Coordinates of C-alpha atoms in Angstrom, one line a residue:
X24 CA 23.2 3.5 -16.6
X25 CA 19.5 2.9 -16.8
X26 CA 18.1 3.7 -20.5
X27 CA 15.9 6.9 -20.8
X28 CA 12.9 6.1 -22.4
X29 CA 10.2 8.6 -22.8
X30 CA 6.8 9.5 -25.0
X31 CA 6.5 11.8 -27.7
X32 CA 4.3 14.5 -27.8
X33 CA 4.9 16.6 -31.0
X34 CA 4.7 20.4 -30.1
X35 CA 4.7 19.5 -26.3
X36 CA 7.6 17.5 -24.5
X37 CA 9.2 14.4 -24.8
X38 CA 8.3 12.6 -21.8
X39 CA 9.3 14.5 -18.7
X40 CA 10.9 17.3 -20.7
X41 CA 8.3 19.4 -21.9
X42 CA 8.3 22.3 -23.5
X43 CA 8.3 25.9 -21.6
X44 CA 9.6 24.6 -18.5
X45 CA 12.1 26.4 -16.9
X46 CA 15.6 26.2 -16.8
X47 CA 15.8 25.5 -13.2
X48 CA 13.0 22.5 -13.3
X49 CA 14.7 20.5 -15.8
X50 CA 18.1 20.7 -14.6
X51 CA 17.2 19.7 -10.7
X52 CA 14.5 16.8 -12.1
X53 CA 18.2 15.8 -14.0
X54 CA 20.0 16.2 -11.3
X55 CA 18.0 14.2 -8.9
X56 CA 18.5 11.0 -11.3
X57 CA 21.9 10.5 -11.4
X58 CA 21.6 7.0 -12.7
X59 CA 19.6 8.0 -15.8
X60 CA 21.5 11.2 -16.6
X61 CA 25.4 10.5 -15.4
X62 CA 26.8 13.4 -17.7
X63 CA 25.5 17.0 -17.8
X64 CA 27.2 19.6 -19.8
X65 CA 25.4 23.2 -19.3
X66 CA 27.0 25.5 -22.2
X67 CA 26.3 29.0 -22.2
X68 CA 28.2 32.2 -23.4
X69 CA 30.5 34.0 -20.8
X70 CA 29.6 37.2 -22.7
X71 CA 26.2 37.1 -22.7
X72 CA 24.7 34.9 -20.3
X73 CA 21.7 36.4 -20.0
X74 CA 20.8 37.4 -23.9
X75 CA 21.8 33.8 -25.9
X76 CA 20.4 30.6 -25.6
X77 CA 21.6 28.3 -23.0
X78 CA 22.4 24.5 -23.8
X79 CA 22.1 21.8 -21.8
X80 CA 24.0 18.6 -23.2
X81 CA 23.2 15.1 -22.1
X82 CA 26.1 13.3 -24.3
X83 CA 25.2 9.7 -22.4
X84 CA 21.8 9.6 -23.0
X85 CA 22.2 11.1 -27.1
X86 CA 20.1 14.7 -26.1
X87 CA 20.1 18.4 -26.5
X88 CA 17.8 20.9 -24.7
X89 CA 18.2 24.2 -25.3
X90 CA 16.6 27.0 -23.4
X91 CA 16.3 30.8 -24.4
X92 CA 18.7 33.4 -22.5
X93 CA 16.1 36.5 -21.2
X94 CA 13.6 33.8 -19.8
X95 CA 15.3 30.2 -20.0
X96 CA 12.4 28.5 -21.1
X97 CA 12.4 25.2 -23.0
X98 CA 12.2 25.5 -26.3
X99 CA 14.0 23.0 -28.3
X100 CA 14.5 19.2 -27.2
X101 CA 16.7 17.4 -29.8
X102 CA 17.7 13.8 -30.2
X103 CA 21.2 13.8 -31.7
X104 CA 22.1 9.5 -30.5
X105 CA 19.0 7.2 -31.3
X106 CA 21.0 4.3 -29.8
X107 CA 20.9 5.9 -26.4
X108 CA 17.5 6.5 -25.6
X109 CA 14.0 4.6 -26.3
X110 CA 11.1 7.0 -27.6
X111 CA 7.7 5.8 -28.4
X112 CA 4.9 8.0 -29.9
X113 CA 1.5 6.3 -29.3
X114 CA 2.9 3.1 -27.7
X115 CA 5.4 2.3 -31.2
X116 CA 8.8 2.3 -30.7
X117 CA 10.4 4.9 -32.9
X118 CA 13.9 3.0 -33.0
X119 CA 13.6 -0.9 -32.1
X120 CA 15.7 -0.9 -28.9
X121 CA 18.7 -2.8 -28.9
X122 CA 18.2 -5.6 -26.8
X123 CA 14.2 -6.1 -28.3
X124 CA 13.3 -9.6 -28.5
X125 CA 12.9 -10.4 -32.5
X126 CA 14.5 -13.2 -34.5
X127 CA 17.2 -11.7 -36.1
X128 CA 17.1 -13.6 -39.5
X129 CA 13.9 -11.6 -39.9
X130 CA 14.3 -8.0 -40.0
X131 CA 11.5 -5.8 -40.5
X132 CA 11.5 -4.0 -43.6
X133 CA 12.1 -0.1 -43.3
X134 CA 13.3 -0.3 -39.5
X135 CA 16.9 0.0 -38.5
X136 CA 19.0 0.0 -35.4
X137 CA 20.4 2.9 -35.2
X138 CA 17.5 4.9 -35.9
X139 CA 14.0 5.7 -37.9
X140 CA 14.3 5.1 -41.4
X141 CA 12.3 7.3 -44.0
X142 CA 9.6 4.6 -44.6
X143 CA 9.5 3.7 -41.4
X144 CA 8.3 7.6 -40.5
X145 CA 6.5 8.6 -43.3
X146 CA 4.4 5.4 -43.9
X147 CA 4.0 3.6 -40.3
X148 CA 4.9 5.9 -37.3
X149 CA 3.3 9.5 -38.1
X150 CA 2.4 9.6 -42.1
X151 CA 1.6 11.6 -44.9
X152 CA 2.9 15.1 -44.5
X153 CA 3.9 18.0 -46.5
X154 CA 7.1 18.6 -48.6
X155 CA 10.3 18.6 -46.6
X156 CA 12.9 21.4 -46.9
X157 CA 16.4 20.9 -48.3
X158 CA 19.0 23.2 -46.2
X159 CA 22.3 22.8 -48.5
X160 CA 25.6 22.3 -46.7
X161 CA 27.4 25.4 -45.3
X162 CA 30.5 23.5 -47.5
X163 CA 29.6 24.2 -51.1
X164 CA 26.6 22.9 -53.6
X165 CA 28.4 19.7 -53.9
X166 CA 28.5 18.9 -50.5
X167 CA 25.7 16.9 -48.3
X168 CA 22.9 18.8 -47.4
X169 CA 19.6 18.0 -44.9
X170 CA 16.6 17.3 -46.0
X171 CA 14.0 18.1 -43.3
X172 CA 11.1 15.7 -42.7
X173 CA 9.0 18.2 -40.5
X174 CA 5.3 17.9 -38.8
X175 CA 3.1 20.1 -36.5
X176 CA 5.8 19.9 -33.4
X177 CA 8.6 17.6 -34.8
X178 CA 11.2 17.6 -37.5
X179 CA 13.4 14.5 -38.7
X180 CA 16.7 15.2 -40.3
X181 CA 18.1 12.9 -43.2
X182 CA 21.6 13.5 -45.2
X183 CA 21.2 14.1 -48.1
X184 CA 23.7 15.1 -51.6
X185 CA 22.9 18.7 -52.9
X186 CA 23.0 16.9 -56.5
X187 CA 20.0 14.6 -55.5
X188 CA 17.7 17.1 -54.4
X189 CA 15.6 19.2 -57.2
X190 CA 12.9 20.9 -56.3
X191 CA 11.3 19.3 -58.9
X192 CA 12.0 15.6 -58.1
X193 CA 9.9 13.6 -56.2
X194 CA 12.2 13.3 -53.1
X195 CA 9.6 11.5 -50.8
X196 CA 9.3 8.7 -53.4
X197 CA 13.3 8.9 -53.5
X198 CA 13.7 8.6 -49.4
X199 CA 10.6 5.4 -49.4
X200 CA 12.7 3.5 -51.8
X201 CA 15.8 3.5 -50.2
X202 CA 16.0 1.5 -46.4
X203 CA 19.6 2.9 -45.6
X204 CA 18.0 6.2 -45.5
X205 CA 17.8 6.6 -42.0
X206 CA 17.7 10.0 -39.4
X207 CA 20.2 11.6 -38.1
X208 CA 18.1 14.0 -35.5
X209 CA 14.8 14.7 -34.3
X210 CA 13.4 17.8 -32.7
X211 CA 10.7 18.4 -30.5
X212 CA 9.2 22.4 -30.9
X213 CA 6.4 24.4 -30.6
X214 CA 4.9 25.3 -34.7
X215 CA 3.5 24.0 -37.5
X216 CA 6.9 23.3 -38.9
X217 CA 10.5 23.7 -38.8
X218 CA 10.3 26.3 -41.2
X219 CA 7.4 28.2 -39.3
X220 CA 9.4 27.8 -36.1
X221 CA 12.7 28.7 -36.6
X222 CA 11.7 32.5 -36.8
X223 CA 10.4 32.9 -33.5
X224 CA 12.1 30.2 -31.8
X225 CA 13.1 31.9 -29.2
X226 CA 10.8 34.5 -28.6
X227 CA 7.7 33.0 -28.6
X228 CA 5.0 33.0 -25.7
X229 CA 4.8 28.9 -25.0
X230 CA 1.5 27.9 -22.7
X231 CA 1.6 27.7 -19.7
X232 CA 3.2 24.2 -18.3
X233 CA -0.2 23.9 -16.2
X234 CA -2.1 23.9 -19.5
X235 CA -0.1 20.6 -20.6
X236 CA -1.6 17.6 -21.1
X237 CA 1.9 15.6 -21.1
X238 CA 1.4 15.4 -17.1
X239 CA -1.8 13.5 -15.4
X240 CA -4.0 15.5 -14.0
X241 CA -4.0 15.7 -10.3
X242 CA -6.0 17.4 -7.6
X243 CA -3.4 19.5 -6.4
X244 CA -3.6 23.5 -7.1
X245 CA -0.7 25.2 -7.2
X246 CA -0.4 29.0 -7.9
X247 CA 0.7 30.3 -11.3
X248 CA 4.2 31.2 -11.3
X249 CA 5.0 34.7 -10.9
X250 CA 6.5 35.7 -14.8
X251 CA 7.6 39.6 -14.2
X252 CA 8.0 41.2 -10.6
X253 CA 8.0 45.3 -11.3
X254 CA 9.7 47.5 -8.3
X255 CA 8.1 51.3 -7.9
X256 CA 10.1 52.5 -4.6
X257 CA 8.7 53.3 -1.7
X258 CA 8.3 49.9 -1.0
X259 CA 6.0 48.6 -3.5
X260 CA 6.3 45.5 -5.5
X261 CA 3.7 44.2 -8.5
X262 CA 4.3 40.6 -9.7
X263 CA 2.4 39.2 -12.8
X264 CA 1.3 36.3 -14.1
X265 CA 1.3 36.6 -18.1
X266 CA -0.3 33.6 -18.3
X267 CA -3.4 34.2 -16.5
X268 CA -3.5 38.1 -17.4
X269 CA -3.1 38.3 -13.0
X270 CA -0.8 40.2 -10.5
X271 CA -1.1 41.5 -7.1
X272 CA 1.0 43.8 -5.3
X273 CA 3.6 43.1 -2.0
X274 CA 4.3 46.3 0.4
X275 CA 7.0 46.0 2.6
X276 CA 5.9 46.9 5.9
X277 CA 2.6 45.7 5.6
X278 CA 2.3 42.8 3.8
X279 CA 2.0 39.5 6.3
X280 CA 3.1 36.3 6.3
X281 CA -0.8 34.6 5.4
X282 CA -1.4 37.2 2.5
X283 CA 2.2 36.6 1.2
X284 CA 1.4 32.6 1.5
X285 CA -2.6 32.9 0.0
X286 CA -1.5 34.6 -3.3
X287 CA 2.3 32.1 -3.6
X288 CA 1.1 29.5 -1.3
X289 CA 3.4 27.8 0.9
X290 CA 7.3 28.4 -0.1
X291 CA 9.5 25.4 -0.9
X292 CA 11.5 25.7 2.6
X293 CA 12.1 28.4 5.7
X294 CA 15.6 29.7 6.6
X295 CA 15.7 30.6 10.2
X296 CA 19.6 31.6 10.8
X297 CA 20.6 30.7 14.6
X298 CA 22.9 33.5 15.1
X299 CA 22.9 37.2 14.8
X300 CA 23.8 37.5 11.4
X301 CA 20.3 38.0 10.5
X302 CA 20.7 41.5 12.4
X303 CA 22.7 42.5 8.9
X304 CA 18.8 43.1 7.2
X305 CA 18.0 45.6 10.3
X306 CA 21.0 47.6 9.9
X307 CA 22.0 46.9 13.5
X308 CA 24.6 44.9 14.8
X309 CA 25.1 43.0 18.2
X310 CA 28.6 43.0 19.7
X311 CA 27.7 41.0 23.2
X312 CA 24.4 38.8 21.8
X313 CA 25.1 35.3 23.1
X314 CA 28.4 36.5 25.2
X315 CA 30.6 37.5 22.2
X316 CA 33.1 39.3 23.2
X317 CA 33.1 42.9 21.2
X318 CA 36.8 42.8 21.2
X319 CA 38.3 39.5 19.9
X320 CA 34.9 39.5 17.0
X321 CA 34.7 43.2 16.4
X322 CA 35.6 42.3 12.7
X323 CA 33.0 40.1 12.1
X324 CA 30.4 42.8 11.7
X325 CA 32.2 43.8 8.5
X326 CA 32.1 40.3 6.9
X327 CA 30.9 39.5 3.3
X328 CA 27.3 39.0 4.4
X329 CA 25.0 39.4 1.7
X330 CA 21.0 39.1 1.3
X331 CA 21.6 36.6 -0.9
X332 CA 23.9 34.5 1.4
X333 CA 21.6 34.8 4.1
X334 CA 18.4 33.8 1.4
X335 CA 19.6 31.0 -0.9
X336 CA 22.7 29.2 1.2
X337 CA 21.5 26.3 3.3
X338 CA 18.1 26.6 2.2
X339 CA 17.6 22.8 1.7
X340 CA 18.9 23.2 -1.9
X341 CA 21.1 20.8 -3.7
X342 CA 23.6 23.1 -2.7
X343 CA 22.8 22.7 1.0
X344 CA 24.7 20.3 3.0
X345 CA 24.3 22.3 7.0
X346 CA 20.6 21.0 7.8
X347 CA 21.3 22.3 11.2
X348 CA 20.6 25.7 9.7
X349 CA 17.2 25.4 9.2
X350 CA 14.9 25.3 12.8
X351 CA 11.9 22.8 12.4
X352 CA 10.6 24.5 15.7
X353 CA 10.2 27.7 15.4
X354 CA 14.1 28.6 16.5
X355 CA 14.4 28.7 20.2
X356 CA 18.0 30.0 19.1
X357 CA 16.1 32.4 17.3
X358 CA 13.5 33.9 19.6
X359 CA 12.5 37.0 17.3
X360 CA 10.9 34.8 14.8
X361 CA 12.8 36.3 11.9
X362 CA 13.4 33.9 9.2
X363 CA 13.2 33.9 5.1
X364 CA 10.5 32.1 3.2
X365 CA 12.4 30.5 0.5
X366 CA 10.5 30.5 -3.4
X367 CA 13.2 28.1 -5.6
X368 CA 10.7 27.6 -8.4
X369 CA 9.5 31.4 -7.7
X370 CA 13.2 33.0 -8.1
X371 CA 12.7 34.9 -4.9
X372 CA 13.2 34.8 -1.0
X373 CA 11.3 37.1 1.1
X374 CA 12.4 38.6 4.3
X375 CA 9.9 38.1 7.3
X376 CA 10.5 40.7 10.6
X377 CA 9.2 43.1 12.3
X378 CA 7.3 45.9 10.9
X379 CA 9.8 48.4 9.6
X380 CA 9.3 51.5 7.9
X381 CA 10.2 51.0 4.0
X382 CA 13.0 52.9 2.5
X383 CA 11.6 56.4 0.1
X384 CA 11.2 56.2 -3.0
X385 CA 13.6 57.5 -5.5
X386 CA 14.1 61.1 -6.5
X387 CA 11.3 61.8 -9.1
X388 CA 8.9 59.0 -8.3
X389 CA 6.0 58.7 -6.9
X390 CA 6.0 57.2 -3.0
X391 CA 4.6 53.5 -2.9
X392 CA 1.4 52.9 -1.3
X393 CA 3.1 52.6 2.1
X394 CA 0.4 53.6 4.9
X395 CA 2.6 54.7 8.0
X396 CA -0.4 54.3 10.0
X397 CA -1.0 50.8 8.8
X398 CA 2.6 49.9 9.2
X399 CA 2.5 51.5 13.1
X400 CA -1.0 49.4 13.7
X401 CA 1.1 46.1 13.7
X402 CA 2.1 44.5 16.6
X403 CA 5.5 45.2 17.4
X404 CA 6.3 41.3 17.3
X405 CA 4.0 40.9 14.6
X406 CA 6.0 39.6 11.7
X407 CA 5.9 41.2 8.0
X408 CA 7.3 41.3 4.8
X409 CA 10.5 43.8 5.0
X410 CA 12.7 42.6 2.2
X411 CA 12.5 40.8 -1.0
X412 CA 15.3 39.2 -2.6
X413 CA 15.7 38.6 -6.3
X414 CA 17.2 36.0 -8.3
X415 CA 18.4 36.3 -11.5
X416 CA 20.0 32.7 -11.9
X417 CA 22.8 33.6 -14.5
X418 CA 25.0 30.6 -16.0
X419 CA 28.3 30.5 -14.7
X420 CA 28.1 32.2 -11.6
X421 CA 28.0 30.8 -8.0
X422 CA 24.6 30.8 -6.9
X423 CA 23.3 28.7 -10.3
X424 CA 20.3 27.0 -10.3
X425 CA 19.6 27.6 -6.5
X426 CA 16.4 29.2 -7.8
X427 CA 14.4 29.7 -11.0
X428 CA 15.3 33.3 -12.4
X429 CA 13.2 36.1 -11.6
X430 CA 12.6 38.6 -14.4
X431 CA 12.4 42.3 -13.3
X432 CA 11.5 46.0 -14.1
X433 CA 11.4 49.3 -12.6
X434 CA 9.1 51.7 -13.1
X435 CA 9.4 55.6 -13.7
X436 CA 5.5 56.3 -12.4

């Protein structure tokens, strides 16, 4: 197993991990390095999978990231193992790694093995700061307690005896003088402190991950992501982009393939399904298509085909293994052109067909903006935006992590 070894950024990320990223990102960029990352535990509640926190745990590599449950952001990046991992902040290591060449009969005063000492924090790596926080054990007033070592974006826990600590005692002269003193944990969070930020841990509006200067700068432009998608009926979708104050509005019907790709840009992969099955979003079903027999497969019309099978399975995901499902060409097998446009790091597919007459909206709301003209003033081949597919990406259930998930609302006018 290759060591991780990473930057810290105080209130941003620790190398690759930053904070605000989605659940989704973080957990295919670990997947995708097996060699780094052997071991990963995702721990969430069966109750409420969608309201608590979710957990990742990365026992090999001495890490916890912990993500909020409504929009399974990134907000907490904790190192529990200082032996397993190698983090610098500004080019210093902030444990000497194991196999670091120094002459052992010399050891540096205030550093330690197994992690950052005290000193070692408060007078060489980051400096000065304000008084710590003493959080007593959960066992009693005679038990060991945590003193809290906090900056703008990081904290440092050290154990610590509830009779040691006195408000009035000069702890940080107390913690200096001792070189067995050494941290437990670190966290990596958004706020002043750990104090300030434990409040509104997990409901607070991060950045947006474009606006981080933990990645290079590059000349790609990518669309912001799409943070809220709100339904009206009739046919009429808004998605917003809370971080740029932006939205714009699908139609189902009308909506084409280049406005759908100018305001998303291109998606992440196309499904094109090389049998009838894709007849299932039409409503319609074809008993002799390709000389099946109406007899022997009359069942098969009433199979467990979903929009989401047909969406998000053998999309190219990591959950893909049939690459003969997706057409490079076009899909000769597939001479109507139908096919989905797949948004993993969106959380939605959308449906692309032939122009079809959205469904009404529901009792007591207003109709979407749904033109019937417009929709009859496309070619009949012309291909259009007919369905929209979802993704809510809860813990636990069989579809996780095929896309990011995809907050919604409805709306009563």
């Amino acid at each position: 197993m290759s060591l991780f070894s990473a930057q810290l950024h105080p209130g941003r990320g620790l190398g690759f991990l930053v904070l605000g990223a989605s659940l989704h990102d973080v957990l295919t960029r670990l997947k995708a390095e097996p060699q780094r990352f052997p071991k990963i535990d995702v721990v969430h509640s069966t109750e409420r999978p969608v309201q608590d926190p979710v957990c990742i745990m990365l026992p090999q590599n001495g890490m916890r990231l912990r993500f909020d449950g409504p929009e399974q952001r990134l907000r907490l990046i904790e190192i529990t193992d200082f032996t397993k991992n190698h983090v610098t902040f500004k080019d210093r290591d902030l444990v000497r790694p194991p196999n670091s060449t120094s002459d052992p009969g010399s050891p540096i005063p205030g550093e330690s093995s197994s992690g950052p000492t005290f000193r070692h924090i408060y007078q060489r790596l980051l400096g000065p700061t304000y008084a710590g926080e003493f959080i007593p054990s959960s066992g009693g007033a005679q038990g060991i307690g945590i003193y809290v070592l906090s900056y703008p974006g990081v904290a440092f826990n050290f154990p610590m005896a509830a009779s040691a600590y006195s408000p009035d005692k000069d702890v940080v002269s107390l913690l200096s003088a001792s070189s067995s003193q050494v941290a437990t944990s670190m966290a990596v969070f958004s706020g002043e402190s750990w104090a300030d930020a434990r409040p509104t841990l997990w409901t607070e509006m991060l950045p947006s991950i474009k606006s981080s200067t933990v990645f290079p700068r590059t000349k790609d432009v990518y669309p912001d992501e799409v943070s809220l998608v709100r339904i009206y009926g009739g046919g009429k979708l808004q998605m917003f982009r809370k971080w740029t104050n932006s939205g714009f509005c699908i139609q189902l019907g009308q909506t084409t393939p280049q406005e759908l790709v100018m305001e998303l840009g291109p998606p992440n992969a196309i499904y094109r399904k090389n049998d009838e099955k894709m007849d299932v979003h039409q409503g319609r079903v074809t008993g002799t298509a390709r000389g099946r027999s109406t007899g022997g497969d009359s069942g098969r019309a009433d199979e467990a085909v979903t929009d989401t099978d047909q969406s998000s399975m053998n999309t190219g995901s990591d959950d893909s293994d049939n690459e003969d499902a997706v057409d490079e060409d076009g899909g000769a097998m597939n001479p109507s052109g139908e096919c989905f446009y797949n948004y993993f790091y969106m959380g939605f597919d959308v449906l692309l067909s032939k122009p079809t007459e959205p469904s009404k909206a529901p009792p007591g709301q207003p109709s979407g903006d749904a033109d019937p003209i417009g929709i009859k003033l496309h070619h009949s081949d012309r291909l259009v935006v007919t369905k929209i597919v979802l993704h809510g990406n809860i813990p636990g259930s069989y579809e996780f992590n095929r896309h990011r998930r995809c907050r919604l609302s409805t709306s009563r006018s």
